[in-house]
Structures are given as C-alpha cells and as structure tokens.
Amino acid sequence: MGPNQVDILMSFRHAVELLRAGEQPVVTGSTRSTVRRLPAPVEATAGDAEALLQVVAYYHATLTESPEALAYLARRKIDDPAAIETFSLGYANRTLGLRLPAKNRKAGAELRGRLGRLGVFRDSGHEHLTGSVVVPVISAKGTVTELYGRKIRDDLRAGTPLHLYLPGPHRGVFNEAGLAGGEVIVTESLIDALTLWCAGFGNVTAAYGTTGFTTDHHEAFAAHRVTRVLIAYDHDRAGDTAAESLAADLAERGIECFRVLLPADSDVNDVAVQARSPRDTLGQLVRSAAFMHKGTARAPGRSRRSAGPAPLPSSAAPSLPDEPVDEPATAPEPPATPVPAPPDLPATALSHDELVIETGPRTWRVRHIPKAAIAGALKVNVMVRAGERFHVDTVDLYSARARSGFCDAAATELRATRDEVTAELGRVLLATEEAQAAAAVPVDAAVPEMTDHERERAMALLEAPDLIDRVAEAFGILGVVGERDSALVAWLTLTSRLSDRPLGAVLQSSSSAGKSTLADAALSLMPTEATVAYSAMTGQALYYLGEADLAHKVLAIAEEEGAARATYALKLLVSEGRLAIAAAGKDPVTGRLVTHTYEVTGPVALLMTTTAAELDDELANRLLVLAVDEGRAQTRAVQAAQRDAETLAGLVARTERTEIVATHTAAQRLLAPVAVVNPHAPMLGFSDRATRHRRDNAKYLGLIRAVALAHQHQRPRRQVGVGGRTVTYIEATSADVACAERLCAHVLGTTVDELAPATRRLLEATRAFAAERHGAPFTRRALREATGMGDTQMKVHLARLVDLEYVVAKGAGPATTYELAAHPYDADRSGPGADRSGLEGDRSGENADRSAIGRLSRRSDGSSSSQLNDHVLDYDERLVGIGRGPVPYDETLFSQLDGPNDPEDADRSGISALRVVGEGAPVAHVGP
C-alpha cells in the first residue's frame, strides 16, 4: 500500500452514520478499529418488552429522517402525520446493527442474541425487517406484541417476500382503542387498516392476513362488547372465502356481520390510491356494505340496544335519511348504523330523463329515460364509473342479450366481477322503471295557498255587478292605454279556457303598436299554473306534450311567425280540442316497424300576437282577430301615459299592480269549469251570407258563454239529470248577451273583413287623401308622406289593396301611379230601401256594407243602422294618421229572427226591448 493511500476498513454505511452523529471515522493504516463510537439505541440492561419498545422508537426516528420511506407512505396515502405518531410507524434501514456493540464484545453478543430471540435480527446477524416500513402492534398496556414490515422497493430480486412479521404466532390487536364503539371494521392487512384510519374511520382493526384473525381478536371483541363487524377483506377468491368464514365464526358469537364490497381483485389501499378523495370513496363503500350474517347469540354482558356504531366522519360520505324498518314486536331495536339495507340505492333524479345512482365503489348514470313507456322496451344510455375508469353504452334494459353484453364490457373495463356488475345493473333497471313511472304521472302545478283576505277580495271582485268594468280598469292600471274592448275580449278568451269549447284570439298590429303589452297584461291576470307560454314552436311539438298538459289551460305564443310550422296543429287544437298523431316506430320485441299513437287533449284557449299583414285563412277564421289602435290620437294617449308613469301617481299605480294582479289571479282560481246554457240562443240571429259565418256565429255564442262563465258566482247553479247523471250548469242572462254583442260589434267586424285592420286603415286614409285631390292619381311616395306610414308597410298594404281591386295601379316602376277604383253602384246607396245584397257589396266604396251581409236589422223608423254618412273622417293633409275611427259598417251582423217568439218562449220576452248601443247605433235586436 502506497504512503499516500488511506485504507478505510470500516463499511461505508457505518461511516455515514458516524458522520451523522458528529463523529469522525477512525483510520489506523491497515488496522480496523473495533471501537463503535455510535450510541446504542437499545440499552444492554433493558428487558425484552423494553428492548422492543426501544427498537420501535429507533425505527420511528429513522422514518422521520428517511425521504424514501415517507415518499412510499405518501404513494400509499397513509402519510397522515397523526397516524405516523399515533401508531409509531417506523423504517428499518439496516442502521440498527451499526449502532449496537460489536458481536465480538460480550455486551454486544448478549444484546444481539436477545434481539435475535425477539425476531428483530436473523441468525445471519441481519435485521429481519431491513428495507421495510414498520407497523408495530402495541397493546393497551403499551407493550409491543407484533411488528409488521412492508418492503418499499419494487426492484428486489425474485422471491424476496414483501410482507414480513416477527417469527412465531401473531399476538395482539392493532388499534384496540377503536373497538370501544361496539362497531368495528376489520381489514385483511395492517396497511388497509391504516388507510381507513387516515380516511377518518377510527373504528378499524386488522387481521394478519386471510387466516390471521386470532384468539386475541376474539377476546378483544368480547372485552369491548363488539356487536357489529364490517369485513373489508380483499375482494379476491382468498379474501371472499376468508370473509365468509370469519362472518360465520363471528355470527356464532352473537356479532352481526356485513361485507364491504371492494372492486374485484382490489384491497382497501388500492381503492384509496385510485380515488380522488379516499374519504368519500371509502365512505361510500362502508355505507353500502352488504349484509352477511345476523348474530345468533348475544354478546355477554352488553345489550344490543345500547350498542352504537363508531361515528363516521362527515367528510367520508353523505349521511342517508333514516328509513323505518318493520320488525317483529319481539325483536330488539337494532343500533343505529350508517349501513343501508342492501336493496336500497341512493338515487338522485337530475331531471325527468336522467338518473344518478351510487352503489359504493361504482356510480351509475342513466340518461334519456323515455317519458312514455313502450311495452317491451326500455332503451337508455347507461354509464358506470369507478374512479377514473368507466364504461358507457346505449342499452335496452329489457333485453337480456343487451344487458349481458353491457355487463361483460363493463366488468372488463372496471376490473370488477361480472356477477357484481350484473347485480347492480338489475337494481339500476328497477330504479329506472320507478323514475319512468314517476315521470309519467302528471304533476299538477303547485297552486299557492290563498289567504282569507285574498279569498275575500277575489270573491268581492267576482260578485261585483260591474265585474267587466273592473276588469277593464285593471288593464288600465297594468299600463294598457285605451283598447278597452280588445282587452276585455282577450280576457274573456283566456277565461273561456274553463269552458268545454274555449275561444282563441290573435292580436294583430304593426311592430311597436302595443299588442305585446296588451297580451302580457291579459296573461298576467291568469294563474301561472293555468298558462303554457312559448316563444316559438316546431311543427310537431304539440303532438308530443303530455296527454293532459293543455287541458283547460291557456296556450300563449309570443309571435305567430314563431309557430308558423305548427299552424296545422293549432288549427286542429282550436277546432277539435284534441290532437292525435300516428308515428312509425320499431317494435321492441319483433323489431318490425309498427304504429304508435300520441294524443294531446284539450280544451285549450289560444292567444297569439302577430305583425303579419295577412293571417293564414284557415287559422284566422277559427280565432277572434283583435286589432290595436295605431292612430295618432292613440299615440298621443300612450305618450301621455308614459309621462304620467314618471310621476308620483305613476309610482303609486305601479305599486298597486301587484295587489291587482294577485286579486285577479285569485279570482280566476275560484272559477270552475261549469257548463253554460244560453236560453236566449233560439232568439238570436247572425248573418248567413258567407260559409265562414258558421264559425263566426260559433265565436259569437262562445263569447256569450265566456261572459256568463266569468259571472258564474252571480248566477244560480242549476242541475239536470241526464242518463242517471246529474249535470250542474248556469244560465246566460240577457245582460251577458248584451255584453257579448257589444264586444262582437267591435271584434267580428274586423274578423270577417277581407282586409286586415292596417290595410283597412290605409284604405280609409287613401280615400280621404284622394278626395282632397279630387280623384287625381297619386304616387306611393305622396301617399306615404300624407299618411306617415313607413315604406315597407306601405308596399305591403297598398299591394293588398291593388290585389283586391280597391286601388288601381297604372304604369310600372318608379312612374307607377294609383287611384281609387270606381264602383258602379255607389249612386244607389242613398235610399233606405236600396238593394245591397249583390255580390258587389263586398267591394263597395266608402259607404258600402263591408260586413257579412245577412238578414238586416232596421230601426223602427225604417232607417239603416249605419251612421257612416254622419261620420267625418279626421284628416289633415299635414298631420294625417292612420287611426282607427268608428267602424264604417252600415249593417250589423246580428239580427232578429224572421218570426215572433213562440208562446212557450213568453218568459223570455223581457229581452225583446234590448238595445245595445255602440257608436250610437243598435247592434242587437231580439224579439218583435
């Protein structure tokens, strides 16, 4: 050996330990020093029990300074500092022997020999648990009864055991303090028990493997009077067999047993490592433990009634509501437990077609549950998840083949047994059926409780003689300016929902004229549970509503254009009160196409708005067409109301709206769908000239029914027997007829007119403009400037007048001029007996009959009821507007019957003098 070489004859690890302790290695040339300068962690005079405690203390200190050991605990999610301290976890890194006296010394030989007999050292002189995390089992008296070691490295040579215990039989019980609650979780290994303890489950202990449940465990269970055990052994063949054996053994000792079902081929620690939140995941598993055995004998010295479960942390899993359990009267009351009955699945319905079900380690989600049950089929989208693994597919739950394929794929993906997945899928099927059945049951909209004060106010309104006037006043408070008749007709239309033949109405005007304000005000007076509102609608949307979703309700559509594709369905719904559609679908059993029928029943009251110049004829003749005043006078009134709304009076009015709306909606809730009989109907007449007047007459009679229905609390209830049944009804009075006819004079004139209200207004303004020009031709621009109408609206309505030959267009392009069309019979209109029944009457001039001409009602002096000749159009060439003036119809739609009343109708003759005056002219005359 050269003079510059130093021969260090001690081991490298020994030198490191010396340096850590602040000592310097001793170098003496070629001679090794036998003096160990490190203090011994185990005293030579210590007894066996004390020596084991000192070894555990040394291993514990070593763990706190070993980054590799702490990293292993973190990977296994058992690095809770409280667990490390409570259970004195340690790490054997081969340094214990370096700190003991040398074996060639007497003290060293004796100490090593004693530690060898305790199992800490092997016969070879090496530490038994070298390279392992050490979990000591310490008794309640503080003595070490067992040491368990788990290797932390994965690169060991083949055959190296990963799990080690001290030689000899297992002794002691891990975490004996956790048995005090009467309910305990038993795991297969100490690592699993540590995992549950770190997740918040303090009532946990461990066996020493599948066959390691010892006599010490039984004695400890008896001493602590354990009454319920949750067995959390590994979910593999060995673990399942051991769990069954242990459960049978404990049951014979009077202990009730449950099985914590883990994923296939997994242990508790595997689940915790894969879970995002071990607390939540393990809590789900514990709470869904499956029942195994009921104790056949009572644990001595302890009443099961007083035994309570070990408390579970709130973060481990959400608590479940207590469910009452029916038991024989002689059975003792079981202790409270977080474990639910096996058939119960905590299911959360997120919507009518989605369900989420927790089954412990797995979460099931079912989507697209059909609302309507189809016999033999239940096709849904199913996803099952366990941690980061999941399987999703569309499956027919009523098909055994489809379920089998889903279970095979899910079991493979989730690493679970097929039997587990199959059992859970069966329970999911039952929960899905329950969810479908619940969705199929019609749920009535919640009706708010009505206070006595609200009921009194509502009844006072319904019993008021001036009910109609108070409704009109409510519209004014809600911000509707003018439009009294249109507002009342809209309100009566919505009220008619309670009739077996409701009305329908459409509010027609140009944009910003106020139709939406009027519609919103009418709807606000209706109960929310009686209103179904849509902004738009697809062509077949109505057919797939629930069968009774629209019965005796209001269907409100914001714009007719948004429901253009559903016009056909709306027409049928208004006319027939029901919809039915046949759709082709696959038979779930045969796979062949079959026909399925979907039906929606009414009756329903329809309310729409539109800016269209022309409505669909088929739809328009089924509805009441309500026009909105677009004249300058109305505009001035609206602007004045807008200014008043900014004042103190406006603030007070807005405050009153809430009470007004509450009173009216409460009144609507007090109305009942009662039948209405009109004893005056045989004496009423209506124009019969046009075929469409058949429907117009029905609207007229329907409006009478609606008025009577609104006054039902002012009418006596009568009954009649029909086929063994008793039918309750009320009768319409002459006042109801008078009110309806006054409103019809306003509405039906517009409804039966071949011109839209805006087009009619343009015609009247054009006539006034042409009269001022003495019939000279005019351009569209000149007419637009005179009337103030926009160019787009002018093009639409003027083209309509040209099409219907009210106006004649001459030329083409920018040079086009217009003039009023001449009518040959204008000269014959002055005489009271003039014949106006010709077909030309529909296209007459200013004084022509534009109503549906039928049997005419004459005054007693023989003069016509028209007052158009006395009407002066309010036209100013500088400020002219297209306002709606008095309706220029010279004849009424309503007339008396040709013959007098029959003798049996004498009791109704009291209404023969009825005169309903509108614009100074009678619109109804009943009787001689």
Short mmCIF file of C-alpha atoms in Angstrom, two decimals, residues 6-205:
data_model
loop_
_atom_site.label_atom_id
_atom_site.label_comp_id
_atom_site.label_asym_id
_atom_site.label_seq_id
_atom_site.Cartn_x
_atom_site.Cartn_y
_atom_site.Cartn_z
CA VAL A 6 -5.55 5.53 3.14
CA ASP A 7 -7.18 2.19 3.74
CA ILE A 8 -10.60 2.75 5.34
CA LEU A 9 -11.53 -0.67 6.61
CA MET A 10 -14.98 0.19 8.06
CA SER A 11 -18.21 -0.02 5.97
CA PHE A 12 -19.48 2.95 4.01
CA ARG A 13 -22.82 2.94 5.81
CA HIS A 14 -21.07 2.84 9.17
CA ALA A 15 -19.02 5.86 8.19
CA VAL A 16 -22.15 7.74 7.15
CA GLU A 17 -23.83 7.01 10.44
CA LEU A 18 -20.73 8.25 12.28
CA LEU A 19 -20.76 11.46 10.33
CA ARG A 20 -24.49 11.96 11.02
CA ALA A 21 -23.77 11.55 14.72
CA GLY A 22 -20.96 14.15 14.56
CA GLU A 23 -18.14 11.62 14.97
CA GLN A 24 -15.07 11.15 12.76
CA PRO A 25 -14.22 7.75 11.33
CA VAL A 26 -11.09 6.25 12.85
CA VAL A 27 -8.38 5.37 10.33
CA THR A 28 -5.31 3.42 11.53
CA GLY A 29 -3.47 2.39 8.42
CA SER A 30 -4.24 -1.22 7.69
CA THR A 31 -5.74 -1.97 11.09
CA ARG A 32 -9.52 -1.69 11.58
CA SER A 33 -10.71 -0.14 14.84
CA THR A 34 -13.23 -2.30 16.69
CA VAL A 35 -14.49 0.56 18.85
CA ARG A 36 -18.05 1.67 17.94
CA ARG A 37 -18.48 5.32 18.75
CA LEU A 38 -22.27 5.48 17.97
CA PRO A 39 -24.62 5.34 20.99
CA ALA A 40 -26.65 2.13 21.12
CA PRO A 41 -30.46 2.71 20.70
CA VAL A 42 -31.15 -0.38 22.83
CA GLU A 43 -29.83 -0.49 26.35
CA ALA A 44 -27.96 -3.62 27.37
CA THR A 45 -29.86 -3.80 30.64
CA ALA A 46 -33.33 -3.48 29.01
CA GLY A 47 -35.73 -6.38 29.30
CA ASP A 48 -37.38 -7.98 26.27
CA ALA A 49 -40.50 -5.76 26.29
CA GLU A 50 -38.49 -2.61 26.88
CA ALA A 51 -35.99 -3.60 24.20
CA LEU A 52 -38.77 -3.96 21.59
CA LEU A 53 -40.13 -0.55 22.54
CA GLN A 54 -36.65 0.95 22.09
CA VAL A 55 -36.34 -0.74 18.68
CA VAL A 56 -39.74 0.69 17.65
CA ALA A 57 -38.65 4.14 18.85
CA TYR A 58 -35.44 3.88 16.81
CA TYR A 59 -37.31 2.77 13.68
CA HIS A 60 -39.77 5.63 14.18
CA ALA A 61 -36.97 8.18 14.41
CA THR A 62 -35.39 6.68 11.32
CA LEU A 63 -38.65 7.05 9.35
CA THR A 64 -38.88 10.76 10.05
CA GLU A 65 -35.41 11.21 8.51
CA SER A 66 -35.94 8.93 5.51
CA PRO A 67 -37.34 10.73 2.43
CA GLU A 68 -37.68 7.44 0.55
CA ALA A 69 -39.83 5.89 3.29
CA LEU A 70 -42.00 8.99 3.64
CA ALA A 71 -42.47 9.06 -0.12
CA TYR A 72 -43.67 5.46 -0.01
CA LEU A 73 -46.26 6.30 2.64
CA ALA A 74 -47.43 9.24 0.52
CA ARG A 75 -47.85 6.99 -2.53
CA ARG A 76 -49.95 4.62 -0.46
CA LYS A 77 -51.93 7.58 1.00
CA ILE A 78 -51.11 6.64 4.59
CA ASP A 79 -48.79 9.54 5.30
CA ASP A 80 -51.09 11.29 7.75
CA PRO A 81 -48.74 12.73 10.45
CA ALA A 82 -51.31 11.80 13.11
CA ALA A 83 -51.20 8.17 12.01
CA ILE A 84 -47.39 8.15 11.95
CA GLU A 85 -47.27 9.43 15.52
CA THR A 86 -50.26 7.51 16.91
CA PHE A 87 -49.05 4.13 15.67
CA SER A 88 -45.29 4.85 15.90
CA LEU A 89 -44.67 3.90 12.29
CA GLY A 90 -41.01 3.31 11.50
CA TYR A 91 -38.48 2.37 8.86
CA ALA A 92 -35.76 -0.29 9.10
CA ASN A 93 -32.81 0.90 7.01
CA ARG A 94 -30.06 -1.54 8.26
CA THR A 95 -28.54 1.01 10.64
CA LEU A 96 -29.75 -0.57 13.88
CA GLY A 97 -26.92 -3.13 13.86
CA LEU A 98 -24.32 -0.40 13.24
CA ARG A 99 -25.30 1.28 16.48
CA LEU A 100 -25.17 -1.83 18.61
CA PRO A 101 -21.98 -3.02 20.29
CA ALA A 102 -19.93 -5.39 18.17
CA LYS A 103 -20.81 -9.02 18.45
CA ASN A 104 -17.20 -9.84 19.40
CA ARG A 105 -17.76 -7.95 22.60
CA LYS A 106 -19.62 -9.58 25.46
CA ALA A 107 -22.24 -6.81 25.77
CA GLY A 108 -22.75 -6.77 22.05
CA ALA A 109 -23.11 -10.51 21.78
CA GLU A 110 -25.67 -10.64 24.59
CA LEU A 111 -27.74 -7.74 23.21
CA ARG A 112 -27.75 -9.06 19.65
CA GLY A 113 -28.62 -12.52 20.93
CA ARG A 114 -31.63 -11.18 22.85
CA LEU A 115 -32.85 -9.17 19.83
CA GLY A 116 -32.35 -12.30 17.73
CA ARG A 117 -34.62 -14.28 20.04
CA LEU A 118 -37.24 -11.48 19.78
CA GLY A 119 -37.06 -11.72 15.97
CA VAL A 120 -35.52 -8.33 15.29
CA PHE A 121 -32.33 -9.94 13.99
CA ARG A 122 -31.96 -13.09 11.96
CA ASP A 123 -29.44 -15.83 12.64
CA SER A 124 -27.25 -14.32 9.94
CA GLY A 125 -26.93 -11.16 12.01
CA HIS A 126 -29.02 -9.01 9.59
CA GLU A 127 -32.07 -7.05 10.59
CA HIS A 128 -35.22 -9.03 9.88
CA LEU A 129 -37.22 -6.06 8.55
CA THR A 130 -34.46 -4.36 6.60
CA GLY A 131 -35.82 -2.12 3.84
CA SER A 132 -39.35 -2.14 5.20
CA VAL A 133 -41.81 0.35 6.59
CA VAL A 134 -42.52 -0.98 10.08
CA VAL A 135 -46.01 -1.02 11.62
CA PRO A 136 -45.84 -2.06 15.28
CA VAL A 137 -48.80 -3.56 17.11
CA ILE A 138 -48.83 -2.09 20.60
CA SER A 139 -51.20 -3.34 23.25
CA ALA A 140 -53.36 -1.19 25.51
CA LYS A 141 -50.72 -1.73 28.21
CA GLY A 142 -48.04 -0.27 25.97
CA THR A 143 -46.17 -3.44 25.08
CA VAL A 144 -45.14 -4.36 21.55
CA THR A 145 -46.86 -7.60 20.55
CA GLU A 146 -46.09 -7.66 16.83
CA LEU A 147 -44.02 -5.95 14.15
CA TYR A 148 -45.13 -5.87 10.53
CA GLY A 149 -42.77 -4.86 7.75
CA ARG A 150 -43.62 -3.88 4.15
CA LYS A 151 -40.80 -3.57 1.62
CA ILE A 152 -40.77 -0.16 -0.02
CA ARG A 153 -38.69 -1.05 -3.10
CA ASP A 154 -40.02 -2.81 -6.18
CA ASP A 155 -36.65 -3.81 -7.66
CA LEU A 156 -35.93 -6.66 -5.27
CA ARG A 157 -34.68 -10.00 -6.51
CA ALA A 158 -37.28 -12.58 -7.33
CA GLY A 159 -38.64 -14.48 -4.37
CA THR A 160 -37.98 -11.71 -1.83
CA PRO A 161 -41.02 -11.54 0.49
CA LEU A 162 -42.73 -8.14 0.54
CA HIS A 163 -44.65 -8.70 3.79
CA LEU A 164 -42.85 -9.72 6.98
CA TYR A 165 -43.87 -10.35 10.59
CA LEU A 166 -41.87 -11.32 13.64
CA PRO A 167 -41.32 -15.06 13.83
CA GLY A 168 -43.84 -17.09 15.78
CA PRO A 169 -47.59 -16.81 16.22
CA HIS A 170 -49.32 -13.46 15.81
CA ARG A 171 -50.11 -11.72 19.02
CA GLY A 172 -52.07 -8.61 19.89
CA VAL A 173 -54.74 -6.48 18.20
CA PHE A 174 -53.98 -3.45 16.09
CA ASN A 175 -55.73 -0.23 17.23
CA GLU A 176 -57.55 -1.90 20.09
CA ALA A 177 -58.83 1.52 21.14
CA GLY A 178 -61.00 1.56 18.01
CA LEU A 179 -63.12 -1.32 19.29
CA ALA A 180 -64.74 0.71 22.04
CA GLY A 181 -67.72 1.88 19.98
CA GLY A 182 -69.29 -1.55 19.55
CA GLU A 183 -68.97 -1.49 15.75
CA VAL A 184 -65.66 -2.17 14.01
CA ILE A 185 -64.26 -2.52 10.50
CA VAL A 186 -61.87 -5.46 10.04
CA THR A 187 -59.34 -5.41 7.21
CA GLU A 188 -57.10 -8.12 5.87
CA SER A 189 -53.85 -6.20 6.41
CA LEU A 190 -52.40 -3.50 8.62
CA ILE A 191 -51.80 -1.26 5.57
CA ASP A 192 -55.54 -1.39 4.78
CA ALA A 193 -56.41 -0.59 8.39
CA LEU A 194 -54.05 2.39 8.30
CA THR A 195 -55.71 3.51 5.05
CA LEU A 196 -59.16 3.55 6.63
CA TRP A 197 -57.83 5.25 9.75
CA CYS A 198 -56.27 8.01 7.63
CA ALA A 199 -59.62 8.36 5.81
CA GLY A 200 -61.27 9.12 9.13
CA PHE A 201 -62.54 5.70 10.22
CA GLY A 202 -61.15 5.33 13.74
CA ASN A 203 -63.15 2.16 14.44
CA VAL A 204 -60.86 -0.10 12.42
CA THR A 205 -58.56 -3.02 13.16
#
